[in-house]
Amino acid sequence: MKVFVTGGAGYIGSHTTLCLLEDGHEVVVYDNLSNSTVHSLRRVQELTGRVVDFREGDLLDGDAIDQVFDEGGFDAVIHFAGLKAVGESVAKPIRYYRNNVVGTLNLLESMEKAGLRRLVFSSSATVYGDSSDVPLVEKSPLDATNPYGRTKEQIEDILSDLRASDPRWSIAILRYFNPVGAHESGQIGEDPQGTPNNLLPFVAQVAVGRRDKVFVYGNDYPTPDGTGIRDYIHVMDLAAGHIAALGYLESHTGDFRWNLGTGRGSSVLDVIEAFSAAAGHPIAHEFAPRRPGDVAVSYADPSGALADLGWSARRDLDRMCQDHWRWQSSNPYGYAGPPTSNDLSSN
Ligand code: NAD
Ligand code: WQD
């Protein structure tokens, strides 16, 4: 298939692009590089020995998307592009609704014009809000608690309405749980700008010596060790889920929702222990107050994806930490390398 991948230079997009190329697909990546660089795609080219056709462009520029689609031959779109920082979305809601919702509307309009009606969309377990009814099934009530999560919920509604208006659409909505890890080569991985919001990249930066210690947000949750429990999923398993969804859409029309998680929960202390083992040294941590908006426990029931797609996550938490560590230890400062004196003087 020829696949248009929005946000393909980012964390999950670059790993999925690699898997698509290895699977023999042709890929055109469309990304405005607002939270990524082309280094990730260079590495994907090196790893696969295949060319990534990269177009720098913004979803807010519908004409630019049309121009790419006018070249013809596309079979499907995988739509990763979006802003994803929960805290920033609370501070800058307009930016999030415009980028994520308006950007998606532009993409859908361009797809309609091009007669392209096969789409895989990156949703998130965040749409379930603070439901305490675990494991979460696709039919669990949606109740996102922040603007970022609401952009995902709104886009899911838009996609349902679109397919109700025209039954020729084939749409896979993938609700990721907590993506972590990296390609086993250690050559591509997550490269957060500034202070990481998420646990794994923070732990990894402590392990590599860029930060002093991990702050564990809350040790008084009603969980076995008092810390929050999440369903961490290896990014390569996630990438495989996209390939499986794409295959499903070749022979099915409709709008489908699948949880992509392992179905197993790990606590913050479990993660720190597994990462310490991977890195070969203890990781300093300190208990801190709960982070506002966090739920105690979240994990998926991933049986829907197994039944429909034949997909399930294969890599366990130890493997996630080993692969994340290989990436972090080989690239302590991410793709850009260590800061230079020029970086410091320009701040
Ligand atoms: P990422 O920031 O690494 O990748 C997103 C990419 O989209 C970036 O390369 C960015 O430059 C690009 N982008 C953003 N806005 C754009 C625009 N208007 N036009 C063109 N490109 C644009 O994030 P990620 O972790 O790879 O996440 C990918 C998708 O998965 C996002 O939609 C995110 O909301 C969703 N998701 C991520 C997680 C997670 O924890 N990483 C969990 C659930 C869902
Ligand atoms: C995991 C656990 C924290 C950082 C977020 C988004 C969600 C989705 C995935 C995009 C929690 C604890 C964290 C730290 C800690 N993203 N923690 N110290 O909150 O489950 O989900 O990322 O869709 O929308 O909300 O992931 O990695 O931030 O936190 O103790 O420095 O680690 O309290 O229990 P979360 P996370």
PDB file of C-alpha atoms and ligand atoms in Angstrom, residues 84 86 123-126 146 148 152 176-179 196-200 202 214-218 221 227-230 232 268 291 294-296, ligand 2:
ATOM      1  CA  LYS A  84      -0.071  15.656  23.197  1.00  0.00           C
ATOM      2  CA  VAL A  86      -1.858  17.293  28.889  1.00  0.00           C
ATOM      3  CA  SER A 123      -6.595   8.032  19.949  1.00  0.00           C
ATOM      4  CA  SER A 124      -5.703   7.524  23.576  1.00  0.00           C
ATOM      5  CA  ALA A 125      -6.805   5.774  26.748  1.00  0.00           C
ATOM      6  CA  THR A 126      -7.118   9.313  28.056  1.00  0.00           C
ATOM      7  CA  ASN A 146      -8.589  17.798  30.001  1.00  0.00           C
ATOM      8  CA  TYR A 148      -6.014  17.268  25.093  1.00  0.00           C
ATOM      9  CA  LYS A 152      -9.320  12.968  20.981  1.00  0.00           C
ATOM     10  CA  TYR A 176      -3.128   3.591  23.030  1.00  0.00           C
ATOM     11  CA  PHE A 177      -2.406   3.039  26.691  1.00  0.00           C
ATOM     12  CA  ASN A 178       1.107   4.119  27.809  1.00  0.00           C
ATOM     13  CA  PRO A 179       3.586   3.796  24.920  1.00  0.00           C
ATOM     14  CA  PRO A 196       9.583  14.994  30.113  1.00  0.00           C
ATOM     15  CA  ASN A 197       5.931  14.840  31.161  1.00  0.00           C
ATOM     16  CA  ASN A 198       5.784  11.062  31.170  1.00  0.00           C
ATOM     17  CA  LEU A 199       7.305   8.572  33.572  1.00  0.00           C
ATOM     18  CA  LEU A 200       9.543   6.450  31.334  1.00  0.00           C
ATOM     19  CA  PHE A 202      11.955  10.904  33.045  1.00  0.00           C
ATOM     20  CA  VAL A 214      12.525  10.604  39.886  1.00  0.00           C
ATOM     21  CA  PHE A 215       9.619  12.143  41.769  1.00  0.00           C
ATOM     22  CA  VAL A 216       7.049   9.443  42.394  1.00  0.00           C
ATOM     23  CA  TYR A 217       3.697  11.197  42.336  1.00  0.00           C
ATOM     24  CA  GLY A 218       1.757   9.656  45.182  1.00  0.00           C
ATOM     25  CA  TYR A 221      -3.130   5.201  46.176  1.00  0.00           C
ATOM     26  CA  THR A 227       1.836   4.081  43.563  1.00  0.00           C
ATOM     27  CA  GLY A 228      -0.159   4.544  40.355  1.00  0.00           C
ATOM     28  CA  ILE A 229      -0.705   1.607  38.030  1.00  0.00           C
ATOM     29  CA  ARG A 230      -0.622   1.890  34.221  1.00  0.00           C
ATOM     30  CA  TYR A 232       2.755   0.300  29.556  1.00  0.00           C
ATOM     31  CA  VAL A 268       5.556   3.351  39.272  1.00  0.00           C
ATOM     32  CA  ARG A 291      -0.156  14.787  40.469  1.00  0.00           C
ATOM     33  CA  ASP A 294      -4.024  11.308  37.844  1.00  0.00           C
ATOM     34  CA  VAL A 295      -6.071   8.159  38.327  1.00  0.00           C
ATOM     35  CA  ALA A 296      -4.949   5.334  40.609  1.00  0.00           C
TER      36      ALA A 296
HETATM   37  C1  WQD B   2       2.388   7.316  34.516  1.00  0.00           C
HETATM   38  C2  WQD B   2       2.439   7.132  36.030  1.00  0.00           C
HETATM   39  C3  WQD B   2       2.140   9.165  37.271  1.00  0.00           C
HETATM   40  C4  WQD B   2       5.858  11.059  35.889  1.00  0.00           C
HETATM   41  C5  WQD B   2      -0.204  10.300  29.984  1.00  0.00           C
HETATM   42  C6  WQD B   2      -1.326  11.094  29.391  1.00  0.00           C
HETATM   43  C7  WQD B   2      -2.155  10.240  28.485  1.00  0.00           C
HETATM   44  C8  WQD B   2      -1.300   9.501  27.446  1.00  0.00           C
HETATM   45  C9  WQD B   2      -0.137   8.805  28.076  1.00  0.00           C
HETATM   46  C10 WQD B   2      -1.307  10.707  25.386  1.00  0.00           C
HETATM   47  C11 WQD B   2       1.385   7.924  36.783  1.00  0.00           C
HETATM   48  C12 WQD B   2       3.518   8.615  37.497  1.00  0.00           C
HETATM   49  C13 WQD B   2       4.797  10.191  36.100  1.00  0.00           C
HETATM   50  C14 WQD B   2       6.782  11.282  36.962  1.00  0.00           C
HETATM   51  C15 WQD B   2       5.514   9.782  38.362  1.00  0.00           C
HETATM   52  N1  WQD B   2      -0.756  10.399  26.484  1.00  0.00           N
HETATM   53  N2  WQD B   2       4.620   9.570  37.309  1.00  0.00           N
HETATM   54  N3  WQD B   2       6.558  10.635  38.157  1.00  0.00           N
HETATM   55  O1  WQD B   2      -0.449  10.097  33.104  1.00  0.00           O
HETATM   56  O2  WQD B   2      -0.822   7.639  32.601  1.00  0.00           O
HETATM   57  O3  WQD B   2      -0.747   9.246  30.767  1.00  0.00           O
HETATM   58  O4  WQD B   2       0.571   9.719  28.910  1.00  0.00           O
HETATM   59  O5  WQD B   2      -2.395  10.367  24.987  1.00  0.00           O
HETATM   60  O6  WQD B   2      -3.057  11.093  27.871  1.00  0.00           O
HETATM   61  O7  WQD B   2      -2.130  11.611  30.436  1.00  0.00           O
HETATM   62  O8  WQD B   2       1.343   8.711  31.940  1.00  0.00           O
HETATM   63  O9  WQD B   2       3.783   8.551  32.093  1.00  0.00           O
HETATM   64  O10 WQD B   2       2.674  10.721  32.774  1.00  0.00           O
HETATM   65  O11 WQD B   2       2.406   8.704  34.220  1.00  0.00           O
HETATM   66  O12 WQD B   2       5.355   9.240  39.449  1.00  0.00           O
HETATM   67  O13 WQD B   2       7.736  12.072  36.850  1.00  0.00           O
HETATM   68  O14 WQD B   2       3.697   7.609  36.501  1.00  0.00           O
HETATM   69  O15 WQD B   2       1.631   9.736  38.442  1.00  0.00           O
HETATM   70  O16 WQD B   2       0.988   7.146  37.874  1.00  0.00           O
HETATM   71  P1  WQD B   2      -0.232   8.949  32.230  1.00  0.00           P
HETATM   72  P2  WQD B   2       2.630   9.237  32.703  1.00  0.00           P
END
